[in-house]
Coordinates of C-alpha atoms in Angstrom, one line a residue:
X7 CA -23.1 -18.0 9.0
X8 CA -21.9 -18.1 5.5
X9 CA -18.3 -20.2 5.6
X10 CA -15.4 -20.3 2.8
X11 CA -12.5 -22.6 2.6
X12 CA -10.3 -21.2 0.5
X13 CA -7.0 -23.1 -1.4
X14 CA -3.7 -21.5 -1.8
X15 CA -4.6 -18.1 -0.1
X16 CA -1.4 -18.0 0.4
X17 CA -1.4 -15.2 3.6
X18 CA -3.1 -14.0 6.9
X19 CA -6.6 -12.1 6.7
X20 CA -7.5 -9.0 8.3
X21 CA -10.5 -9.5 10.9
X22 CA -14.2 -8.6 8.5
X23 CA -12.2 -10.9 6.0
X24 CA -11.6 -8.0 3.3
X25 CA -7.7 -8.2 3.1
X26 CA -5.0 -9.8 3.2
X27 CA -1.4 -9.4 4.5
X28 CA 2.1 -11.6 5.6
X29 CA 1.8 -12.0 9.0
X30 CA 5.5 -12.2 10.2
X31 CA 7.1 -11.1 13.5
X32 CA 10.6 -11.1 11.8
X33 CA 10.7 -10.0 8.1
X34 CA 14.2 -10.3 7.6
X35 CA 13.9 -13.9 9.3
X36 CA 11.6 -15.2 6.9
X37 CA 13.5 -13.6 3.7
X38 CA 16.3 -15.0 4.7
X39 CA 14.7 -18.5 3.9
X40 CA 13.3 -17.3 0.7
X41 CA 11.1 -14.5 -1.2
X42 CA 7.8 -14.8 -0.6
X43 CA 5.9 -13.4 -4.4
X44 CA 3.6 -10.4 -2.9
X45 CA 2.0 -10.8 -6.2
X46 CA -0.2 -13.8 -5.0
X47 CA -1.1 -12.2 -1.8
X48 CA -2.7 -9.2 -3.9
X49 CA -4.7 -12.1 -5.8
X50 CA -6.0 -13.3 -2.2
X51 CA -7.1 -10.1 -0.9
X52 CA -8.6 -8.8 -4.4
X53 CA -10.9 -12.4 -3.8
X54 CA -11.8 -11.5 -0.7
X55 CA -12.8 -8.3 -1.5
X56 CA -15.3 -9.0 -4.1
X57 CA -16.5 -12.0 -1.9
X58 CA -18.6 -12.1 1.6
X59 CA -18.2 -14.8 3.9
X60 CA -18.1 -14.6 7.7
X61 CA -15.7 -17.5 8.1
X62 CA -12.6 -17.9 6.1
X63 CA -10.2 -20.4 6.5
X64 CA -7.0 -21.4 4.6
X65 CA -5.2 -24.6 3.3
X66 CA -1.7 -23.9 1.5
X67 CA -1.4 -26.8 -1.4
X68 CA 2.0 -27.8 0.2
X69 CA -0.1 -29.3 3.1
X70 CA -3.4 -30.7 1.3
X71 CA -1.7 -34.0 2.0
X72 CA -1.9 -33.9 5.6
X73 CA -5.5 -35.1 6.8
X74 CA -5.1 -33.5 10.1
X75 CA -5.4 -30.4 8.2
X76 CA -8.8 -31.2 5.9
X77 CA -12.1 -29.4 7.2
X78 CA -14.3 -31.4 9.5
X79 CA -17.4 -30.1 8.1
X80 CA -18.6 -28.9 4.9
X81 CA -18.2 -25.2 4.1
X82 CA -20.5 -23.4 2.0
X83 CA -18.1 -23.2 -1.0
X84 CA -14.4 -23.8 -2.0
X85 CA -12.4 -21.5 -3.6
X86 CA -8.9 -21.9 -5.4
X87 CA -7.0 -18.7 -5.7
X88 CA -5.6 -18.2 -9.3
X89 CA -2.0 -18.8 -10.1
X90 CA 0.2 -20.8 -12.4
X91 CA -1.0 -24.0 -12.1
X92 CA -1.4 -25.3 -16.0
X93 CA 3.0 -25.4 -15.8
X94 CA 5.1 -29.0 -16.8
X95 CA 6.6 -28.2 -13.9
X96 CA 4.0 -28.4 -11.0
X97 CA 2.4 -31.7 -10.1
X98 CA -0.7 -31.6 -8.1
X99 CA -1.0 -35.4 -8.0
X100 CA -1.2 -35.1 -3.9
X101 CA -3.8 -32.8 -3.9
X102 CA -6.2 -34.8 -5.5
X103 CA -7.6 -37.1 -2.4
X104 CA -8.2 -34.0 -0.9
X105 CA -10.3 -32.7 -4.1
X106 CA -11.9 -36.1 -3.7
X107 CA -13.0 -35.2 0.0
X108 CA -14.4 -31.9 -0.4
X109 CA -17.8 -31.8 0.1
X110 CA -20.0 -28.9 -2.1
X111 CA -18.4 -26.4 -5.2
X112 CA -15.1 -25.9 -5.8
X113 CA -14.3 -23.3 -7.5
X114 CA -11.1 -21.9 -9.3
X115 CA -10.8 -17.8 -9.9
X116 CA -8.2 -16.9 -12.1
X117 CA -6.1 -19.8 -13.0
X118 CA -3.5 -19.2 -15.6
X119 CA -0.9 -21.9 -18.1
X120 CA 2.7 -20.7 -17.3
X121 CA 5.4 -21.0 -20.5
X122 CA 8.2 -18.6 -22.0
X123 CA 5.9 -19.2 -25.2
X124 CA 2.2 -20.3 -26.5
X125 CA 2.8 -23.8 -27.0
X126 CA 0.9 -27.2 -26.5
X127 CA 1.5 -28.5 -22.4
X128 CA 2.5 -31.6 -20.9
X129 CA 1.3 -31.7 -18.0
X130 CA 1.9 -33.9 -15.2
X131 CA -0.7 -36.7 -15.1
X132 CA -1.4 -35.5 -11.3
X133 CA -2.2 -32.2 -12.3
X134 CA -4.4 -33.8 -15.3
X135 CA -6.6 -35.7 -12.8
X136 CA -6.7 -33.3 -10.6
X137 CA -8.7 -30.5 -12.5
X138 CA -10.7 -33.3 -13.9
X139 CA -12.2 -33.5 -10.3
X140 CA -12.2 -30.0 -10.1
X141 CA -14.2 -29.1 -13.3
X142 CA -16.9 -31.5 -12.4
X143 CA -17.4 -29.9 -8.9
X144 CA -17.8 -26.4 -10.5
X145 CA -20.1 -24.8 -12.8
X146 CA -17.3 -23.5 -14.2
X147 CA -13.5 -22.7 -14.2
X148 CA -12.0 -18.8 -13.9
X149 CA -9.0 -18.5 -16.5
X150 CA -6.7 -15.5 -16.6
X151 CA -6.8 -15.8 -20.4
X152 CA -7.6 -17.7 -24.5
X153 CA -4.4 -19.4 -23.9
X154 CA -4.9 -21.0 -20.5
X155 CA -8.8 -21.8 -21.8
X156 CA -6.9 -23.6 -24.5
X157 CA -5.0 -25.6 -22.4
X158 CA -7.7 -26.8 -20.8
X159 CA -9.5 -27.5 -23.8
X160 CA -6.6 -29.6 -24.7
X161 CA -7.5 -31.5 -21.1
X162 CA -10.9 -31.9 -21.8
X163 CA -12.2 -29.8 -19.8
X164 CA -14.8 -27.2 -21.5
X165 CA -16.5 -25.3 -18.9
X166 CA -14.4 -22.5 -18.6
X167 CA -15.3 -19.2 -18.2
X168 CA -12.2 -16.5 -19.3
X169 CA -12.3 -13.6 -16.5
X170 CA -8.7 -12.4 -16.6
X171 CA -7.1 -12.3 -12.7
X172 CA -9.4 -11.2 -10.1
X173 CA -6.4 -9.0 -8.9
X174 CA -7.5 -6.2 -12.0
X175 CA -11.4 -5.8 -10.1
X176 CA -9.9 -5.0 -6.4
X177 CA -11.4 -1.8 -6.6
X178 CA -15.0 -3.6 -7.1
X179 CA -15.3 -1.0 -10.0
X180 CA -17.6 -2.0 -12.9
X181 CA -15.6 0.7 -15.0
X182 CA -12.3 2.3 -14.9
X183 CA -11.2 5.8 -16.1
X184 CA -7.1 6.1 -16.5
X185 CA -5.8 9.4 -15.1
X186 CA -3.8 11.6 -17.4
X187 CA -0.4 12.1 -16.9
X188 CA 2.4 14.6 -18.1
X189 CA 5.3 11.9 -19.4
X190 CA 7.8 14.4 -18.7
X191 CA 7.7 14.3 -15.0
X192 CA 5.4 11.3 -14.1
X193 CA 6.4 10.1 -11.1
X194 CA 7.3 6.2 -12.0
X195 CA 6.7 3.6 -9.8
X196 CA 8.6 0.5 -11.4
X197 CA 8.6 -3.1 -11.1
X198 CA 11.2 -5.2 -11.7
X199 CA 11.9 -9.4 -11.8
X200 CA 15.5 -10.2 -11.9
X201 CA 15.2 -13.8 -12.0
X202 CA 13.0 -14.3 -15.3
X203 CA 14.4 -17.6 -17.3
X204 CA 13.6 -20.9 -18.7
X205 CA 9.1 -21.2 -18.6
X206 CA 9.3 -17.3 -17.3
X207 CA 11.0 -16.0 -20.4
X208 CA 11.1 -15.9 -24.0
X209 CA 14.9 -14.9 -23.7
X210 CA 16.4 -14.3 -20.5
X211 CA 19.1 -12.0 -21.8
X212 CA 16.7 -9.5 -23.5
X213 CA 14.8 -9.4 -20.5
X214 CA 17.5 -8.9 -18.0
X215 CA 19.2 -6.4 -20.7
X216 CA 15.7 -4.5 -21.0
X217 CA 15.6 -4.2 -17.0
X218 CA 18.6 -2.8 -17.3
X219 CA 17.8 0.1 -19.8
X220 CA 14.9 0.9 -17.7
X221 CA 16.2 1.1 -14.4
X222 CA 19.1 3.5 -16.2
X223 CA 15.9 5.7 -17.8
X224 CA 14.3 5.7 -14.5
X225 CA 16.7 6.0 -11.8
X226 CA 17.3 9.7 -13.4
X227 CA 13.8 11.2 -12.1
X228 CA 14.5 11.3 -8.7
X229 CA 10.8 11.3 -7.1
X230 CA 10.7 8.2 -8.9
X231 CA 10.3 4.6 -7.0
X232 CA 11.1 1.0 -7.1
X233 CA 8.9 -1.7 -5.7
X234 CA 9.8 -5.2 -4.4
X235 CA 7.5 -7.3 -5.1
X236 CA 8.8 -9.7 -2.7
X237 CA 12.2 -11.0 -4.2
X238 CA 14.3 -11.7 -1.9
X239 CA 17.7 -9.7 -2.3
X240 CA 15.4 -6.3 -2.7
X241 CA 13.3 -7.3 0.5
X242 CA 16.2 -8.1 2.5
X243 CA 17.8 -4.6 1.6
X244 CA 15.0 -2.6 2.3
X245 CA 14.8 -4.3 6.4
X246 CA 18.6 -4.6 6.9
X247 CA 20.9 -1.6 7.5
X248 CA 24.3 -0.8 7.2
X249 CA 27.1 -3.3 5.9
X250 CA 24.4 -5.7 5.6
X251 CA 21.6 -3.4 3.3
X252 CA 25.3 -2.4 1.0
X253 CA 26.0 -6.1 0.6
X254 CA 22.2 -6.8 -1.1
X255 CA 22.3 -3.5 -2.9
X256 CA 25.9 -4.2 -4.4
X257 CA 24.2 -7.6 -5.4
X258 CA 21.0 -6.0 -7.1
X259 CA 23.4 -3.7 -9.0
X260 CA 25.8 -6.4 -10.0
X261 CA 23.0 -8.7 -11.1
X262 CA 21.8 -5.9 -13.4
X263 CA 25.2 -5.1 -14.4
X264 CA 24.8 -1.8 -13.1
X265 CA 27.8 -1.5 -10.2
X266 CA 28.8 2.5 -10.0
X267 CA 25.9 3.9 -11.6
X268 CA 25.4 6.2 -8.9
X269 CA 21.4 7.3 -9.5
X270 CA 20.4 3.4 -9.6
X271 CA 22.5 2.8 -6.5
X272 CA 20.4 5.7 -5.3
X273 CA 17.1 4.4 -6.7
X274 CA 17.5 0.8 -5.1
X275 CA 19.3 1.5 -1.9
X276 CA 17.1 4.2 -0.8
X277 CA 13.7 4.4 -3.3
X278 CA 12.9 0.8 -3.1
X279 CA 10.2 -0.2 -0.8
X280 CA 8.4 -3.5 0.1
X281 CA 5.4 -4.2 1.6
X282 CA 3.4 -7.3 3.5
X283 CA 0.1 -5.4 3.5
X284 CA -1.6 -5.0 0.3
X285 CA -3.9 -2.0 1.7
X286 CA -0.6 -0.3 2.7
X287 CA 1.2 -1.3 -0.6
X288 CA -1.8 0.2 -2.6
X289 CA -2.2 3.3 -0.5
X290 CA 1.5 4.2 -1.5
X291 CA 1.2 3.8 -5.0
X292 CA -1.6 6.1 -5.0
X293 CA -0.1 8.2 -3.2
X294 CA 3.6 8.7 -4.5
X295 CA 3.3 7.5 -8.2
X296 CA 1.9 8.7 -11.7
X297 CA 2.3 5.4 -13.7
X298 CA 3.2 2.1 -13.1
X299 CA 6.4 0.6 -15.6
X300 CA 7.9 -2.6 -15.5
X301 CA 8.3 -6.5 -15.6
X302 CA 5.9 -7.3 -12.5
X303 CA 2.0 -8.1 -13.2
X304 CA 1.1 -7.4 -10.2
X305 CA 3.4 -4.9 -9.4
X306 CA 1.6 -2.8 -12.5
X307 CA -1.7 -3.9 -11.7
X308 CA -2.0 -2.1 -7.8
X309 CA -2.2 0.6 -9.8
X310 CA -4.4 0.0 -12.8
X311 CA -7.1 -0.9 -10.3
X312 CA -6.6 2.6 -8.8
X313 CA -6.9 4.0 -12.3
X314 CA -2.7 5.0 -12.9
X315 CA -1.9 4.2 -16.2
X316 CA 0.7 1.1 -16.2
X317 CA 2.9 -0.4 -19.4
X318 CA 4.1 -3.7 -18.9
X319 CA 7.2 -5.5 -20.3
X320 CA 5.5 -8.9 -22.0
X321 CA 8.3 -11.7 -21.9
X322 CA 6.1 -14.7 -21.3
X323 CA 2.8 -16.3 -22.0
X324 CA 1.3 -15.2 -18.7
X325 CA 2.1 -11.3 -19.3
X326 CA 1.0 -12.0 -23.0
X327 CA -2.2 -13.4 -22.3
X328 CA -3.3 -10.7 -19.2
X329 CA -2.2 -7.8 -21.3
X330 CA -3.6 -8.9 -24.7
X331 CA -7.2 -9.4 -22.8
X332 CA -7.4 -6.1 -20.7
X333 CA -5.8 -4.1 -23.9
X334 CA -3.3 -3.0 -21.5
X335 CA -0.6 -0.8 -23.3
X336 CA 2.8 -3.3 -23.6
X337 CA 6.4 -2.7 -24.7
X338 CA 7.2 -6.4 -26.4
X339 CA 11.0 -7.2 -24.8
X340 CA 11.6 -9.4 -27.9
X341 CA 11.1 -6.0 -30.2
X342 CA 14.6 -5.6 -28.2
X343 CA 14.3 -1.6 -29.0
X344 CA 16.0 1.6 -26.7
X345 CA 14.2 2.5 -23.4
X346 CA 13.0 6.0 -24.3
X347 CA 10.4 6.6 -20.9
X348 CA 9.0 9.7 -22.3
X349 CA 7.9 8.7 -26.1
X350 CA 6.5 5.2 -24.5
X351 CA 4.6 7.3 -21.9
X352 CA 3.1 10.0 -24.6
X353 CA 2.2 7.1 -27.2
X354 CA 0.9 4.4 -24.5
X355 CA -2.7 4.3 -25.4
X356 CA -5.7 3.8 -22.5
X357 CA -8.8 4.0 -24.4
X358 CA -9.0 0.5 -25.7
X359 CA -8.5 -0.8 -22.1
X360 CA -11.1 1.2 -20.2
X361 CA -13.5 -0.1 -22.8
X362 CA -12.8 -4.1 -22.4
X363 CA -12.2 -3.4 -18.3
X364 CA -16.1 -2.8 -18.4
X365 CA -16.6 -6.0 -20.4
X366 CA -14.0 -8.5 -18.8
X367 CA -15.8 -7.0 -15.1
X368 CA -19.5 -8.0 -16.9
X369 CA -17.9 -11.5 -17.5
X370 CA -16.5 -11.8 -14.2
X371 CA -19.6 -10.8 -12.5
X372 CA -21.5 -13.1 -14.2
X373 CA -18.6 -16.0 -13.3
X374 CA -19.1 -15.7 -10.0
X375 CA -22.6 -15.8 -10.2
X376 CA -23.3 -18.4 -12.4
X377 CA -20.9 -20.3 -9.6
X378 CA -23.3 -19.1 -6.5
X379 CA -20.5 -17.5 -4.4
X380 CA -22.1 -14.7 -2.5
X381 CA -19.9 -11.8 -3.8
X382 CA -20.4 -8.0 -3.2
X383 CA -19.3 -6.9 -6.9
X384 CA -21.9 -3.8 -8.3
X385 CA -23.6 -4.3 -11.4
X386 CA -22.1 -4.3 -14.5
X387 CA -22.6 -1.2 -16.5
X388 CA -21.7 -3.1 -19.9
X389 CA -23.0 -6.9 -21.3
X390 CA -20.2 -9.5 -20.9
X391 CA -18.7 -10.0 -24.5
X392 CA -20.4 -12.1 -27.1
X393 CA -17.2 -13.0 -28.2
X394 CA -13.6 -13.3 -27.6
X395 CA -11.3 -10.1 -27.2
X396 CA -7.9 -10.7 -27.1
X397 CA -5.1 -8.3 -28.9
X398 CA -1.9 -6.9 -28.0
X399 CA -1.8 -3.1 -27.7
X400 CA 1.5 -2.5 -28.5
X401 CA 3.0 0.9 -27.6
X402 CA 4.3 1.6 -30.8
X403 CA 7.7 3.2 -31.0
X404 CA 10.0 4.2 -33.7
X405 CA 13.5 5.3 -31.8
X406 CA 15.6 7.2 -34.3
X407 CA 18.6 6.2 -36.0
X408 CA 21.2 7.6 -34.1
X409 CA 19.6 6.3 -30.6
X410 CA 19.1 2.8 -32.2
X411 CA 22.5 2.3 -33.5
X412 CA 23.5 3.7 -30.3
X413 CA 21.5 0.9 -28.4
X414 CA 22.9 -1.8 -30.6
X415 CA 26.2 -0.9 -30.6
X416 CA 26.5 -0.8 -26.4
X417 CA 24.6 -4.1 -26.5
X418 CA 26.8 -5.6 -29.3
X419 CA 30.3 -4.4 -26.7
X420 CA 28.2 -6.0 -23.8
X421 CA 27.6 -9.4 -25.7
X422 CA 30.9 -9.5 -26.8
X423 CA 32.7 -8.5 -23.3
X424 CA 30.5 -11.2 -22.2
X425 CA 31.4 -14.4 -24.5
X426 CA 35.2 -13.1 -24.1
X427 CA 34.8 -13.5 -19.9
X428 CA 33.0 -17.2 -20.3
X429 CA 35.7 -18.1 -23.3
X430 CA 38.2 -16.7 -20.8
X431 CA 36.6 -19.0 -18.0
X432 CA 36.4 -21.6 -19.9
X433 CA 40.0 -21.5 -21.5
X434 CA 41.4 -21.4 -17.7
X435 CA 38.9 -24.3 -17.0
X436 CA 40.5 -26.2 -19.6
X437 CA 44.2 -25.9 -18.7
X438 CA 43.7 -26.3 -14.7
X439 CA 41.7 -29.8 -15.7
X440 CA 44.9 -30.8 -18.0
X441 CA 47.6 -29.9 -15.4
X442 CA 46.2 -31.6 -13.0
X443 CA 45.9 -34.9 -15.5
X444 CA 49.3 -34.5 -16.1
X445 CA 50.3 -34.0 -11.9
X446 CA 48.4 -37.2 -11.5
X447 CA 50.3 -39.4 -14.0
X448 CA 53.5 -37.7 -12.9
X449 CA 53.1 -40.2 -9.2
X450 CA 52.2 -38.5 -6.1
X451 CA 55.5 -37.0 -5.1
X452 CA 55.1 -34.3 -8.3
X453 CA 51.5 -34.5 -7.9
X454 CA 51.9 -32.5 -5.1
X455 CA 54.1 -29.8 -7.2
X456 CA 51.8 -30.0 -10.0
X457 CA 48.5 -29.8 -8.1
X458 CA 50.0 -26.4 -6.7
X459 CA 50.2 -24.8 -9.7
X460 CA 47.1 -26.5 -11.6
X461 CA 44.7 -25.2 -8.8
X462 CA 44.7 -27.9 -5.6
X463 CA 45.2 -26.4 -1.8
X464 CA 47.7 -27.7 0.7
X465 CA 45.3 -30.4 1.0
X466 CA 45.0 -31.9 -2.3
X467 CA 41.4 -30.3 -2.5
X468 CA 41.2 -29.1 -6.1
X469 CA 39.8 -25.3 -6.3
X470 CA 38.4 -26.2 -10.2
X471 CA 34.9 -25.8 -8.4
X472 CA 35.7 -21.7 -8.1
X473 CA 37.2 -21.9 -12.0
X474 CA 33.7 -23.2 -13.2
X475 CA 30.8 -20.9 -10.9

């Protein structure tokens, strides 16, 4: 019997070990906590798909440093499933006496460097030793891209083998053939990330502004969709009813600065959808959607895999790396250029991609051969490449002048209505936090007065906290 321990699945699995799913009794319950990123489930079930084990068992990185936990006997291989581990930001320094432990391979598929921008890491020296232990228990390392295979270059750490994310080979496809479409009524399926700042975007205000055109060009086909991807005000909507669904949807709106725009009030309060299963989420994108649009990875990639055509929104060094290295078509948010769905969907341009697909799935055959996990994946139908291909494909689009300068101009009255509001904030800051000086050195008898008037209850309690949020 052929065993797998697996690190960072992240969700349940299926019994015959071929999928995964979130196994909760109570969704709204557990998004109520916090979201829960779909996105890495799909990267744990597209694993086990292309792998064949009769035993899998999971250990979630948040608990690697309880010992109670650790496997009692060997297993015939150790896998970590690919995420954003090469970050400033995540330390993996109590991990590492479990790495230690760990008897036979282990071996990573898919990991990926997380910044807004390319740019030279510091990483956490936990992190630092922990792939050191890691790279000399593999025969070599699965990176989503050039730039995360730089990063750990930087380490050094050499033996890395760049296969993209294992989530693009669900299918188990050794070649992929993207479906024509008619950009004038494609039904979109789009993708959206409303909380994209600091490592996660280049600039958050392009991005969120960008959303924002694109749920307006969207939200007018009405056999359109919009899928959750996990975030938590979108999943809670979609299980909640009434008051309750109106108060996440008024959110989503007013986060997007969208409140009253009927048709994407329409679009998120009654064609957005969410799903725990991966085979279900799948099944209805094939189903109900011509192309994939949007700020999601994932979200995009369910349907690459099925052959839809997808164009993703690059904003960060993870999108920028994936997309560059499958030739996927992109729209560049810092290009900062009107939404116009139906030229991006005539110009978008597949060819290029179907070509590298074969050659990325010849280079991840061979990864996880050269590694001896018993995987299921056909034979390649291309050689791996002899050297590295890596290049934007840029949808290119030139709007006209009239729809430019009409995109600049509402962006220019939304900037400026913007620094007027935080000036006005912060003018209203300014003045409370001077009255109340003043109340104070007045004594406590016109304190009282004062403090009524610069912002303090019938307690005293100063309100300045509400002033400044």
């Amino acid at each position: 019997m052929k065993r797998l321990f697996v690190l960072n699945g992240g969700a349940a699995v299926k019994a015959g070990n071929k999928s995964a799913y979130l196994k909760f009794d109570d969704p709204l319950a557990a998004f109520a906590r916090n979201g829960i990123n779909t996105g890495d489930v799909l990267v744990y079930d597209a694993i086990l798909k292309a792998l064949a084990y009769d035993e899998v068992r999971n250990l979630q990185f948040s608990h690697a440093g309880d010992r109670k936990l650790w496997p009692k006997e060997p297993y015939d291989a150790t896998v970590i499933r690919g995420s954003n581990y090469l970050t400033e930001t995540v330390d993996l320094a109590h991990v590492v006496p479990l790495l230690k432990e760990l008897k036979g391979p282990i071996v990573p598929i898919g990991i990926g460097a997380q910044a807004d921008r390319y740019k030279k890491l510091n990483l956490p020296k936990g992190t630092v030793e922990a792939w050191k232990i890691i790279a000399d228990k593999c025969e070599t390392i699965g990176v989503r891209g050039f730039y995360s295979a730089e990063v750990f270059n930087d380490l050094g750490i050499k033996n890395v083998r760049v296969i993209g994310c294992p989530s693009f080979y669900r299918a188990l496809r050794p070649s992929i053939a993207i479906k024509e479409i008619d950009p004038a009524t494609a039904r979109i399926g789009l993708t959206l990330n409303k909380y994209l700042s600091a490592e996660y975007a280049t600039n958050a205000t392009k991005t969120n502004r960008m959303q924002r055109a694109l749920i307006d060009a969207v939200a007018k086909r009405p056999s359109s969709r919009l899928y959750s991807q996990g975030e938590r005000e979108e999943t809670l909507s979609i299980f909640s009813a009434d008051e309750e669904k109106k108060r996440h949807v008024d959110a989503i709106l007013a986060r997007f600065n969208l409140a009253g725009h009927k048709e994407a009030e329409d679009l998120i309060a009654n064609r957005m959808l969410a799903f725990l299963d991966v085979d279900e989420w799948a099944a209805d994108v094939g189903k109900n959607a011509d192309v994939m649009v949007g700020f999601r990875l994932h979200g995009n990639v369910i349907g690459l895999h099925q052959g839809l055509p997808a164009v993703f929104f690059t904003y960060d060094s993870r999108i920028r790396e994936l997309a560059s290295l499958f030739a996927v078509p992109v729209v560049e948010v810092e290009d900062y250029l009107p939404i116009d769905l139906e030229a991006i969907l005539s110009t978008a341009n597949f060819a290029k991609m179907e070509h590298v697909y074969r050659l990325n799935f010849a280079e991840y055959h061979r990864f996880l051969t050269e590694n001896k996990l018993n995987h299921v994946l056909p034979k390649p139908v291309a050689p791996p490449p002899e050297k590295p291909l890596s290049a934007p494909n840029v949808v290119q689009i030139s709007p006209g002048m009239d729809q430019t300068l009409d995109w600049f101009r509402s962006e220019v009255d939304f900037m400026t209505g913007e620094i007027e509001r935080l000036r006005t904030r912060a003018w209203h800051f300014e003045t409370t936090l001077r009255d109340m000086k003043q109340a104070k050195k007045a004594g406590p008898d016109k304190a009282g007065d004062q403090g009524k008037a610069a912002g303090q209850d019938k307690t005293g309690k100063d309100k300045t906290e509400k002033l400044a949020t």
